[in-house]
Amino acid sequence: MREGADVLSSACELLSATQLGDRAERVRVLAAAGIAHLTQAIRGGPMGGSGGGGGTSNSLSNDPKKDGGAGGSGNNDREDLRALAEDRFNQATRIDQFFPMTWVGKGMLNLSIGRIDQARFFFDTTLKHAGQVLPALLGMAAVKYAEKEFGESLELYGRAIMLYPQTCGASVRVGFGMCCYRLGQVDRAKAAFRRAHEIDPENVEAMAGIAILDLSTLDETSKHYLTKQENSIRLISMANLIDRSNAMIQNHLADHYFWKWSQVPGVTISVEKGSVLIKGTGVMNLDPGERVRIGMNFETHVAEEEMEEMGGREAFKVKDKWNNTSAEGLKLWRKDYDRVVDMAKGAYNSSEVPEIQAESLFLLARVYHVKGDIEEASKYYSKACKLAPSLTPARFGLAQTLIWSEAFEEAASNLQKVLDCSPMSTDAYAALGLLQTKSYGKHDKNEQKKMGLSHLKKAAELNPLDADLVLLQALALQQNESEYPAALSKYKSAVEMMERQGKSVPAEVFTNMGVILQETQKFEDALTMYAKALKGLTVEDEEHEDLDSLKAISIKNEHNLLFSTYADSKVKATKPPSSGSKKLVITKDTIEHVKDVLKVGDRIRLGDTFTSEIVDINMGDAVTIVHLKDNFILNSIKEEEEESNKPISILIEQTNSLLLSPTAISIAFNLARLHEDAGRTIAAIELHKAIIKRHPTYVNCYLRLACIARDAGSLEDCSEWLKGAVKVAPGNPEVLTVVGNLHLSLRDWAPAQSLFTELLASKNPKVEAYSQLSLGNIYFSNLNTPGKYAKHLTHSSDFYRRILQKDPSNFYAANGLGTILAERGDLFKAKEVFNRVREVSGDGIPDTLLNLGHIYLAQRKHPEALQMYQRYMTRMNTFNAAHGARSNEDEEILLYIAFAYFDWARQTESFNNAKAAPADERYQKCIEHIELAMKCSKEDNLVLRYNWCMVKLQAANCVLQKLTRNIPRTAREVKDALTGLEESLPMVQKLLKWKNEGKKIVIPSGMLKGFISQCQGNIESAKSHLSEEEKKEAEAKELRELQRIEALTMQKERDMEKMMKKEKAKREQHEREKKARAKMDKVDVLKVEWEQQARFRQEQAEKRAAQKQRNDVHDDFVIINSHNDNIPLAPQVVEENINTGGVFHEDSDDDSDDGSNGKPKKEPQPSQQRGHKRGNDDDDDDDDDDDDD
């Protein structure tokens, strides 16, 4: 190509200089020369595309540290060629501006440099003026493809193939196939690529298309999967051999080799179980940190140690132990990352397309990432993202490297960009969610956490079968105490999902569930989770050389059985004991062995279920008797053993091998903490000591044992455990902090100050703030030191302010600063500080409640002060109950509450009128809380007793003054006041006596004498008031009795009157009912008469009908009956009017109905009326018969 371009250039110069040839010939030569120069520029510069290319301004060198430099002049050569091509086109246009070849050339030039609109103009102009010429059709198709108008581009390629089937070569089919692929027509795309490959077997674009589409449609479950994959990779490799400058081909090969394992030639290895040493049969050029595979499944990294020559065979160490059986002759596999780097760099240097270059940089970054070179990986990821912002794998890799570098905000920003481009990326959602739940970002922390949980939820929704995503949700929720129930629910869902999928649940999952349950006071459920976590661990004894170290560990507590097992002691009882027996008989032959194995206190097991403890062993000449703690249960052994009375094995409890596992050690520590919280202190101590014996440097157990001893009041043991902690971890800030806190609890200010000053001088960021806070508290607690009040107050304030300058969200320092303000008398600002601390910390600092109580009390706001004190006491009691600790602050808080009630009562009494009525009740509340404080006090506190007496005196005065304040009182109240005074007087007299005898009584004698004098006077006054109140109550009682009798009499009269009214009403009701019954009887009679009359009328109607029938038949013939009687068939019917007027009677309640006028009214007789009427009817009938005759 270069030679052809040179010939055309020479021809152009000759034509320009000599003006040879006609005008059309010169235009044709200039346009051809321009197209040749443009083609040369597109294919890679002056070398014409052969080899690896001359490089660009962004070319990559072989040294990764130098990548990104100027590196070559290929880019300038391309620009020069384009400029020369443009000049040729301009010369041709000046000669003939309507020559189509020039328009096509200018369209190609603009298309190559990305000026799509200009390219479209020239190609469209060509098509309009020159017709459907092939170059213009192909150029316009390329323009449409660049504009992502794939349908129109496909139509143009198809038109070109139809119009010029012989001229359109393989490249046109490749373009056609690319359009089909973009439109989702994969089968048509494959066919187009295969047709292009048939036309030109060396067309690398067609080969790449075939291979990539074949790879994308492979079925991993097919038996031909590997064969088809190898064929596709072979096709791509052949394309790379044909054209080594094709960046797309090189990128695909680089990606293939990144995942491919390559066998180390000529080497086999051997490895032993549990070992990290790998022995080979030849030289292995492996780098520290390189990833290798042994056999088919075991993948690991080469350790960072130098490889050693061992007997002429090369050996190296790996990071992970070989847990399979020992083996020899295994193959060693490695990743050929060097080839990946070469391919990726070649692809980068062979292309000017930013997207292809970005993919090459991504492949390079991934190699450095997997090698652990995070800085280089981050640099290449960043370059790839700049070239192709939508390349989400590169941006996700950049976010990973930024997280490693602790640039969390920038990492979160990149992850958000990944989601903007790929909304279905579950990994991006999960990573961003975790960052946001850790509050890494520019938004509010609470808002960040909500967004993080939302992103984690979205990731789980996108991939609902991935249990790891559910576990990430659980971990995020676990960071917040209020979300513990939701976190536990997520853990349960993840466990169920893994179990359904047949996956083993990691011990860490059950451990986290146990921690949540433990924090929520569900101790038994937490124990179950820890047991499941331990059950999931597999520790094989033969892997550990230090198994004998377990023999020194004794675990016998019944709550620690998870770490013990029953092993055969090789000692057998002569026969199974009888049911209910506590004795085991052992034969003489094994007596010596019994001495070595069985000891008092050992737990043993007989059969499958019976366990007990050995309480005594009696060794005799013939037999040995072992006494058990529990009665033997017969059904704990098999029936055949029981019946045969054969010797039964004695299994002795021993520590199992779980403590050999580092994971089990962590679970054991959590279990010990669980025992502490549940009040099982003995079990906790045993487990902590067992952990220390197995891991003498496990400093947390030393600290917990020290805390247990401190809480139990054993300061000597506490000191010993702390010394042990300091010995195994000298300079450990956590240990020194616990020691300092111990001194603070004992009020040993000087050693505590020395320790925290030492910690502060170490400039350890983890304990710097805590040390400053402790020093501030020490100075504040010593404000009463004579002559140093102002100095200590200033030092304390300085420490608190220094903490807040570095961490404005430190609640404890803010609380300390509030105490300083309160101490200086600025109560309003102090209250604002405490309220702000409560708001921000969510009442996480109980001391804030106490301080607010003091503020309210100083402001004489007693209800608010009492509310704060009581809330503080509730919080502390809840905390101590949850952690099994005892509080030494109850007495102090009860005194605060008592004083608040006392001051409130005094304030109420100041009204000196009826408004002072609640004072008595508040004095009683004060007395109750002082009595509670006296019960909580470890020793007889004389000051508390005096305060109790003083409040009794004030309460008595309040009761005695109720009359003058117009407040009602009872004799009972006066009597209680007198009783309190009588109880208080001898107590204070005793205090004064002890004071006079020289005993240490902090109360001044004047106060005691004044109290006694006032108390004696009040006693006399109370007696007088009591007699007066009793007299008043007796009189009131008598008056109440008279009133009661009078009320009872009146009530009886009212009851009698009411009863009489009821009886009268009852009589009246009876009379009314009697009249009603009489009337009902009359109605019944009438009903009977009506029924009889109705029957009579019916009978008469029937007779008349029969008579009429006889009369009708008489004219025609006569029927003669057996008696020779002539019977008329139609007798004449005589209508009768039945008089019913006398049937109805007046229905009224007048007295005339009862015959009250003295003359009873005679009722008509229905039977007589009926008989009379029937007689008349018979007469009529006879008359009719005579007439007929």
PDB file of N, CA and C in Angstrom, residues 1084-1146:
ATOM      1  N   ASP A1084    -116.317 -15.663  74.625  1.00  0.00           N
ATOM      2  CA  ASP A1084    -116.322 -17.087  74.304  1.00  0.00           C
ATOM      3  C   ASP A1084    -117.749 -17.591  74.068  1.00  0.00           C
ATOM      4  N   VAL A1085    -118.708 -17.111  74.913  1.00  0.00           N
ATOM      5  CA  VAL A1085    -120.105 -17.520  74.747  1.00  0.00           C
ATOM      6  C   VAL A1085    -120.636 -17.050  73.406  1.00  0.00           C
ATOM      7  N   LEU A1086    -120.340 -15.806  73.080  1.00  0.00           N
ATOM      8  CA  LEU A1086    -120.783 -15.243  71.809  1.00  0.00           C
ATOM      9  C   LEU A1086    -120.229 -16.047  70.643  1.00  0.00           C
ATOM     10  N   LYS A1087    -118.991 -16.442  70.726  1.00  0.00           N
ATOM     11  CA  LYS A1087    -118.371 -17.216  69.657  1.00  0.00           C
ATOM     12  C   LYS A1087    -119.115 -18.535  69.443  1.00  0.00           C
ATOM     13  N   VAL A1088    -119.501 -19.172  70.573  1.00  0.00           N
ATOM     14  CA  VAL A1088    -120.228 -20.434  70.462  1.00  0.00           C
ATOM     15  C   VAL A1088    -121.576 -20.201  69.793  1.00  0.00           C
ATOM     16  N   GLU A1089    -122.289 -19.114  70.203  1.00  0.00           N
ATOM     17  CA  GLU A1089    -123.597 -18.823  69.611  1.00  0.00           C
ATOM     18  C   GLU A1089    -123.468 -18.555  68.124  1.00  0.00           C
ATOM     19  N   TRP A1090    -122.433 -17.801  67.762  1.00  0.00           N
ATOM     20  CA  TRP A1090    -122.240 -17.470  66.343  1.00  0.00           C
ATOM     21  C   TRP A1090    -122.012 -18.744  65.530  1.00  0.00           C
ATOM     22  N   GLU A1091    -121.234 -19.654  66.069  1.00  0.00           N
ATOM     23  CA  GLU A1091    -120.967 -20.900  65.355  1.00  0.00           C
ATOM     24  C   GLU A1091    -122.269 -21.697  65.173  1.00  0.00           C
ATOM     25  N   GLN A1092    -123.151 -21.752  66.248  1.00  0.00           N
ATOM     26  CA  GLN A1092    -124.408 -22.489  66.162  1.00  0.00           C
ATOM     27  C   GLN A1092    -125.347 -21.863  65.123  1.00  0.00           C
ATOM     28  N   GLN A1093    -125.403 -20.515  65.149  1.00  0.00           N
ATOM     29  CA  GLN A1093    -126.255 -19.827  64.179  1.00  0.00           C
ATOM     30  C   GLN A1093    -125.780 -20.070  62.749  1.00  0.00           C
ATOM     31  N   ALA A1094    -124.440 -20.095  62.576  1.00  0.00           N
ATOM     32  CA  ALA A1094    -123.910 -20.338  61.231  1.00  0.00           C
ATOM     33  C   ALA A1094    -124.287 -21.743  60.753  1.00  0.00           C
ATOM     34  N   ARG A1095    -124.199 -22.727  61.651  1.00  0.00           N
ATOM     35  CA  ARG A1095    -124.589 -24.079  61.261  1.00  0.00           C
ATOM     36  C   ARG A1095    -126.105 -24.149  60.935  1.00  0.00           C
ATOM     37  N   PHE A1096    -126.897 -23.430  61.741  1.00  0.00           N
ATOM     38  CA  PHE A1096    -128.346 -23.435  61.519  1.00  0.00           C
ATOM     39  C   PHE A1096    -128.688 -22.854  60.151  1.00  0.00           C
ATOM     40  N   ARG A1097    -128.077 -21.748  59.791  1.00  0.00           N
ATOM     41  CA  ARG A1097    -128.346 -21.116  58.499  1.00  0.00           C
ATOM     42  C   ARG A1097    -127.942 -22.045  57.364  1.00  0.00           C
ATOM     43  N   GLN A1098    -126.815 -22.734  57.579  1.00  0.00           N
ATOM     44  CA  GLN A1098    -126.368 -23.652  56.530  1.00  0.00           C
ATOM     45  C   GLN A1098    -127.366 -24.794  56.343  1.00  0.00           C
ATOM     46  N   GLU A1099    -127.890 -25.313  57.468  1.00  0.00           N
ATOM     47  CA  GLU A1099    -128.870 -26.406  57.383  1.00  0.00           C
ATOM     48  C   GLU A1099    -130.146 -25.940  56.671  1.00  0.00           C
ATOM     49  N   GLN A1100    -130.592 -24.714  57.003  1.00  0.00           N
ATOM     50  CA  GLN A1100    -131.805 -24.182  56.380  1.00  0.00           C
ATOM     51  C   GLN A1100    -131.612 -23.979  54.887  1.00  0.00           C
ATOM     52  N   ALA A1101    -130.400 -23.529  54.553  1.00  0.00           N
ATOM     53  CA  ALA A1101    -130.125 -23.317  53.124  1.00  0.00           C
ATOM     54  C   ALA A1101    -130.143 -24.646  52.377  1.00  0.00           C
ATOM     55  N   GLU A1102    -129.658 -25.685  53.002  1.00  0.00           N
ATOM     56  CA  GLU A1102    -129.649 -26.992  52.356  1.00  0.00           C
ATOM     57  C   GLU A1102    -131.100 -27.516  52.176  1.00  0.00           C
ATOM     58  N   LYS A1103    -131.922 -27.315  53.205  1.00  0.00           N
ATOM     59  CA  LYS A1103    -133.322 -27.777  53.127  1.00  0.00           C
ATOM     60  C   LYS A1103    -134.066 -27.051  52.014  1.00  0.00           C
ATOM     61  N   ARG A1104    -133.870 -25.737  51.924  1.00  0.00           N
ATOM     62  CA  ARG A1104    -134.562 -24.971  50.891  1.00  0.00           C
ATOM     63  C   ARG A1104    -134.130 -25.416  49.498  1.00  0.00           C
ATOM     64  N   ALA A1105    -132.818 -25.716  49.365  1.00  0.00           N
ATOM     65  CA  ALA A1105    -132.325 -26.173  48.059  1.00  0.00           C
ATOM     66  C   ALA A1105    -132.956 -27.512  47.697  1.00  0.00           C
ATOM     67  N   ALA A1106    -133.110 -28.409  48.651  1.00  0.00           N
ATOM     68  CA  ALA A1106    -133.703 -29.721  48.388  1.00  0.00           C
ATOM     69  C   ALA A1106    -135.184 -29.579  48.034  1.00  0.00           C
ATOM     70  N   GLN A1107    -135.898 -28.681  48.753  1.00  0.00           N
ATOM     71  CA  GLN A1107    -137.322 -28.468  48.498  1.00  0.00           C
ATOM     72  C   GLN A1107    -137.547 -27.921  47.106  1.00  0.00           C
ATOM     73  N   LYS A1108    -136.685 -27.014  46.713  1.00  0.00           N
ATOM     74  CA  LYS A1108    -136.832 -26.421  45.389  1.00  0.00           C
ATOM     75  C   LYS A1108    -136.611 -27.462  44.300  1.00  0.00           C
ATOM     76  N   GLN A1109    -135.724 -28.375  44.548  1.00  0.00           N
ATOM     77  CA  GLN A1109    -135.454 -29.431  43.571  1.00  0.00           C
ATOM     78  C   GLN A1109    -136.665 -30.347  43.421  1.00  0.00           C
ATOM     79  N   ARG A1110    -137.330 -30.629  44.539  1.00  0.00           N
ATOM     80  CA  ARG A1110    -138.517 -31.497  44.479  1.00  0.00           C
ATOM     81  C   ARG A1110    -139.652 -30.819  43.713  1.00  0.00           C
ATOM     82  N   ASN A1111    -139.789 -29.519  43.898  1.00  0.00           N
ATOM     83  CA  ASN A1111    -140.872 -28.789  43.200  1.00  0.00           C
ATOM     84  C   ASN A1111    -140.641 -28.788  41.693  1.00  0.00           C
ATOM     85  N   ASP A1112    -139.358 -28.693  41.269  1.00  0.00           N
ATOM     86  CA  ASP A1112    -139.048 -28.649  39.842  1.00  0.00           C
ATOM     87  C   ASP A1112    -139.356 -29.998  39.169  1.00  0.00           C
ATOM     88  N   VAL A1113    -139.172 -31.059  39.868  1.00  0.00           N
ATOM     89  CA  VAL A1113    -139.344 -32.383  39.282  1.00  0.00           C
ATOM     90  C   VAL A1113    -140.836 -32.807  39.326  1.00  0.00           C
ATOM     91  N   HIS A1114    -141.665 -32.239  40.169  1.00  0.00           N
ATOM     92  CA  HIS A1114    -143.054 -32.679  40.414  1.00  0.00           C
ATOM     93  C   HIS A1114    -143.943 -32.577  39.159  1.00  0.00           C
ATOM     94  N   ASP A1115    -143.607 -31.593  38.304  1.00  0.00           N
ATOM     95  CA  ASP A1115    -144.444 -31.407  37.118  1.00  0.00           C
ATOM     96  C   ASP A1115    -144.266 -32.541  36.105  1.00  0.00           C
ATOM     97  N   ASP A1116    -143.164 -33.202  36.122  1.00  0.00           N
ATOM     98  CA  ASP A1116    -142.874 -34.212  35.091  1.00  0.00           C
ATOM     99  C   ASP A1116    -143.227 -35.626  35.561  1.00  0.00           C
ATOM    100  N   PHE A1117    -142.748 -35.997  36.708  1.00  0.00           N
ATOM    101  CA  PHE A1117    -143.027 -37.349  37.206  1.00  0.00           C
ATOM    102  C   PHE A1117    -142.872 -37.336  38.693  1.00  0.00           C
ATOM    103  N   VAL A1118    -143.328 -38.474  39.298  1.00  0.00           N
ATOM    104  CA  VAL A1118    -143.283 -38.600  40.757  1.00  0.00           C
ATOM    105  C   VAL A1118    -142.468 -39.839  41.082  1.00  0.00           C
ATOM    106  N   ILE A1119    -141.548 -39.698  41.963  1.00  0.00           N
ATOM    107  CA  ILE A1119    -140.738 -40.832  42.417  1.00  0.00           C
ATOM    108  C   ILE A1119    -141.383 -41.377  43.675  1.00  0.00           C
ATOM    109  N   ILE A1120    -141.611 -42.673  43.668  1.00  0.00           N
ATOM    110  CA  ILE A1120    -142.274 -43.302  44.817  1.00  0.00           C
ATOM    111  C   ILE A1120    -141.237 -44.065  45.573  1.00  0.00           C
ATOM    112  N   ASN A1121    -141.144 -43.773  46.840  1.00  0.00           N
ATOM    113  CA  ASN A1121    -140.159 -44.474  47.681  1.00  0.00           C
ATOM    114  C   ASN A1121    -140.801 -45.728  48.248  1.00  0.00           C
ATOM    115  N   SER A1122    -140.073 -46.356  49.102  1.00  0.00           N
ATOM    116  CA  SER A1122    -140.526 -47.634  49.641  1.00  0.00           C
ATOM    117  C   SER A1122    -141.747 -47.491  50.530  1.00  0.00           C
ATOM    118  N   HIS A1123    -142.017 -46.274  50.997  1.00  0.00           N
ATOM    119  CA  HIS A1123    -143.182 -46.049  51.865  1.00  0.00           C
ATOM    120  C   HIS A1123    -144.335 -45.385  51.109  1.00  0.00           C
ATOM    121  N   ASN A1124    -144.248 -45.348  49.832  1.00  0.00           N
ATOM    122  CA  ASN A1124    -145.273 -44.756  48.976  1.00  0.00           C
ATOM    123  C   ASN A1124    -145.517 -43.305  49.285  1.00  0.00           C
ATOM    124  N   ASP A1125    -144.413 -42.630  49.700  1.00  0.00           N
ATOM    125  CA  ASP A1125    -144.492 -41.180  49.971  1.00  0.00           C
ATOM    126  C   ASP A1125    -144.111 -40.433  48.720  1.00  0.00           C
ATOM    127  N   ASN A1126    -144.889 -39.394  48.440  1.00  0.00           N
ATOM    128  CA  ASN A1126    -144.503 -38.529  47.326  1.00  0.00           C
ATOM    129  C   ASN A1126    -143.532 -37.459  47.813  1.00  0.00           C
ATOM    130  N   ILE A1127    -142.299 -37.433  47.251  1.00  0.00           N
ATOM    131  CA  ILE A1127    -141.241 -36.492  47.723  1.00  0.00           C
ATOM    132  C   ILE A1127    -140.997 -35.466  46.657  1.00  0.00           C
ATOM    133  N   PRO A1128    -141.363 -34.232  46.920  1.00  0.00           N
ATOM    134  CA  PRO A1128    -141.081 -33.197  45.929  1.00  0.00           C
ATOM    135  C   PRO A1128    -139.567 -32.981  45.794  1.00  0.00           C
ATOM    136  N   LEU A1129    -139.076 -32.827  44.556  1.00  0.00           N
ATOM    137  CA  LEU A1129    -137.643 -32.638  44.326  1.00  0.00           C
ATOM    138  C   LEU A1129    -137.217 -31.196  44.464  1.00  0.00           C
ATOM    139  N   ALA A1130    -138.137 -30.222  44.424  1.00  0.00           N
ATOM    140  CA  ALA A1130    -137.747 -28.814  44.510  1.00  0.00           C
ATOM    141  C   ALA A1130    -138.642 -28.094  45.478  1.00  0.00           C
ATOM    142  N   PRO A1131    -138.464 -28.272  46.753  1.00  0.00           N
ATOM    143  CA  PRO A1131    -139.325 -27.622  47.739  1.00  0.00           C
ATOM    144  C   PRO A1131    -139.151 -26.114  47.697  1.00  0.00           C
ATOM    145  N   GLN A1132    -140.206 -25.450  48.104  1.00  0.00           N
ATOM    146  CA  GLN A1132    -140.148 -23.990  48.128  1.00  0.00           C
ATOM    147  C   GLN A1132    -139.297 -23.546  49.309  1.00  0.00           C
ATOM    148  N   VAL A1133    -138.401 -22.644  49.018  1.00  0.00           N
ATOM    149  CA  VAL A1133    -137.490 -22.129  50.055  1.00  0.00           C
ATOM    150  C   VAL A1133    -138.075 -20.865  50.625  1.00  0.00           C
ATOM    151  N   VAL A1134    -138.222 -20.847  51.916  1.00  0.00           N
ATOM    152  CA  VAL A1134    -138.793 -19.677  52.603  1.00  0.00           C
ATOM    153  C   VAL A1134    -137.650 -18.898  53.248  1.00  0.00           C
ATOM    154  N   GLU A1135    -137.465 -17.710  52.792  1.00  0.00           N
ATOM    155  CA  GLU A1135    -136.410 -16.853  53.355  1.00  0.00           C
ATOM    156  C   GLU A1135    -136.857 -16.339  54.710  1.00  0.00           C
ATOM    157  N   GLU A1136    -135.961 -16.434  55.638  1.00  0.00           N
ATOM    158  CA  GLU A1136    -136.241 -15.964  56.990  1.00  0.00           C
ATOM    159  C   GLU A1136    -135.192 -14.953  57.424  1.00  0.00           C
ATOM    160  N   ASN A1137    -135.662 -14.001  58.115  1.00  0.00           N
ATOM    161  CA  ASN A1137    -134.739 -12.998  58.686  1.00  0.00           C
ATOM    162  C   ASN A1137    -134.532 -13.341  60.155  1.00  0.00           C
ATOM    163  N   ILE A1138    -133.331 -13.776  60.421  1.00  0.00           N
ATOM    164  CA  ILE A1138    -133.003 -14.169  61.807  1.00  0.00           C
ATOM    165  C   ILE A1138    -132.633 -12.926  62.594  1.00  0.00           C
ATOM    166  N   ASN A1139    -133.322 -12.770  63.656  1.00  0.00           N
ATOM    167  CA  ASN A1139    -133.077 -11.592  64.504  1.00  0.00           C
ATOM    168  C   ASN A1139    -131.871 -11.862  65.397  1.00  0.00           C
ATOM    169  N   THR A1140    -130.808 -11.107  65.135  1.00  0.00           N
ATOM    170  CA  THR A1140    -129.577 -11.261  65.947  1.00  0.00           C
ATOM    171  C   THR A1140    -129.313 -10.023  66.771  1.00  0.00           C
ATOM    172  N   GLY A1141    -130.294  -9.197  66.842  1.00  0.00           N
ATOM    173  CA  GLY A1141    -130.036  -7.934  67.563  1.00  0.00           C
ATOM    174  C   GLY A1141    -129.757  -8.128  69.020  1.00  0.00           C
ATOM    175  N   GLY A1142    -130.287  -9.180  69.605  1.00  0.00           N
ATOM    176  CA  GLY A1142    -130.045  -9.362  71.036  1.00  0.00           C
ATOM    177  C   GLY A1142    -128.771 -10.070  71.374  1.00  0.00           C
ATOM    178  N   VAL A1143    -127.978 -10.394  70.363  1.00  0.00           N
ATOM    179  CA  VAL A1143    -126.742 -11.144  70.637  1.00  0.00           C
ATOM    180  C   VAL A1143    -125.654 -10.253  71.200  1.00  0.00           C
ATOM    181  N   PHE A1144    -125.483  -9.053  70.631  1.00  0.00           N
ATOM    182  CA  PHE A1144    -124.370  -8.157  71.035  1.00  0.00           C
ATOM    183  C   PHE A1144    -124.786  -7.322  72.232  1.00  0.00           C
ATOM    184  N   HIS A1145    -123.894  -7.109  73.109  1.00  0.00           N
ATOM    185  CA  HIS A1145    -124.115  -6.332  74.330  1.00  0.00           C
ATOM    186  C   HIS A1145    -123.108  -5.210  74.430  1.00  0.00           C
ATOM    187  N   GLU A1146    -123.412  -4.252  75.236  1.00  0.00           N
ATOM    188  CA  GLU A1146    -122.507  -3.097  75.410  1.00  0.00           C
ATOM    189  C   GLU A1146    -121.258  -3.542  76.162  1.00  0.00           C
TER     190      GLU A1146
END
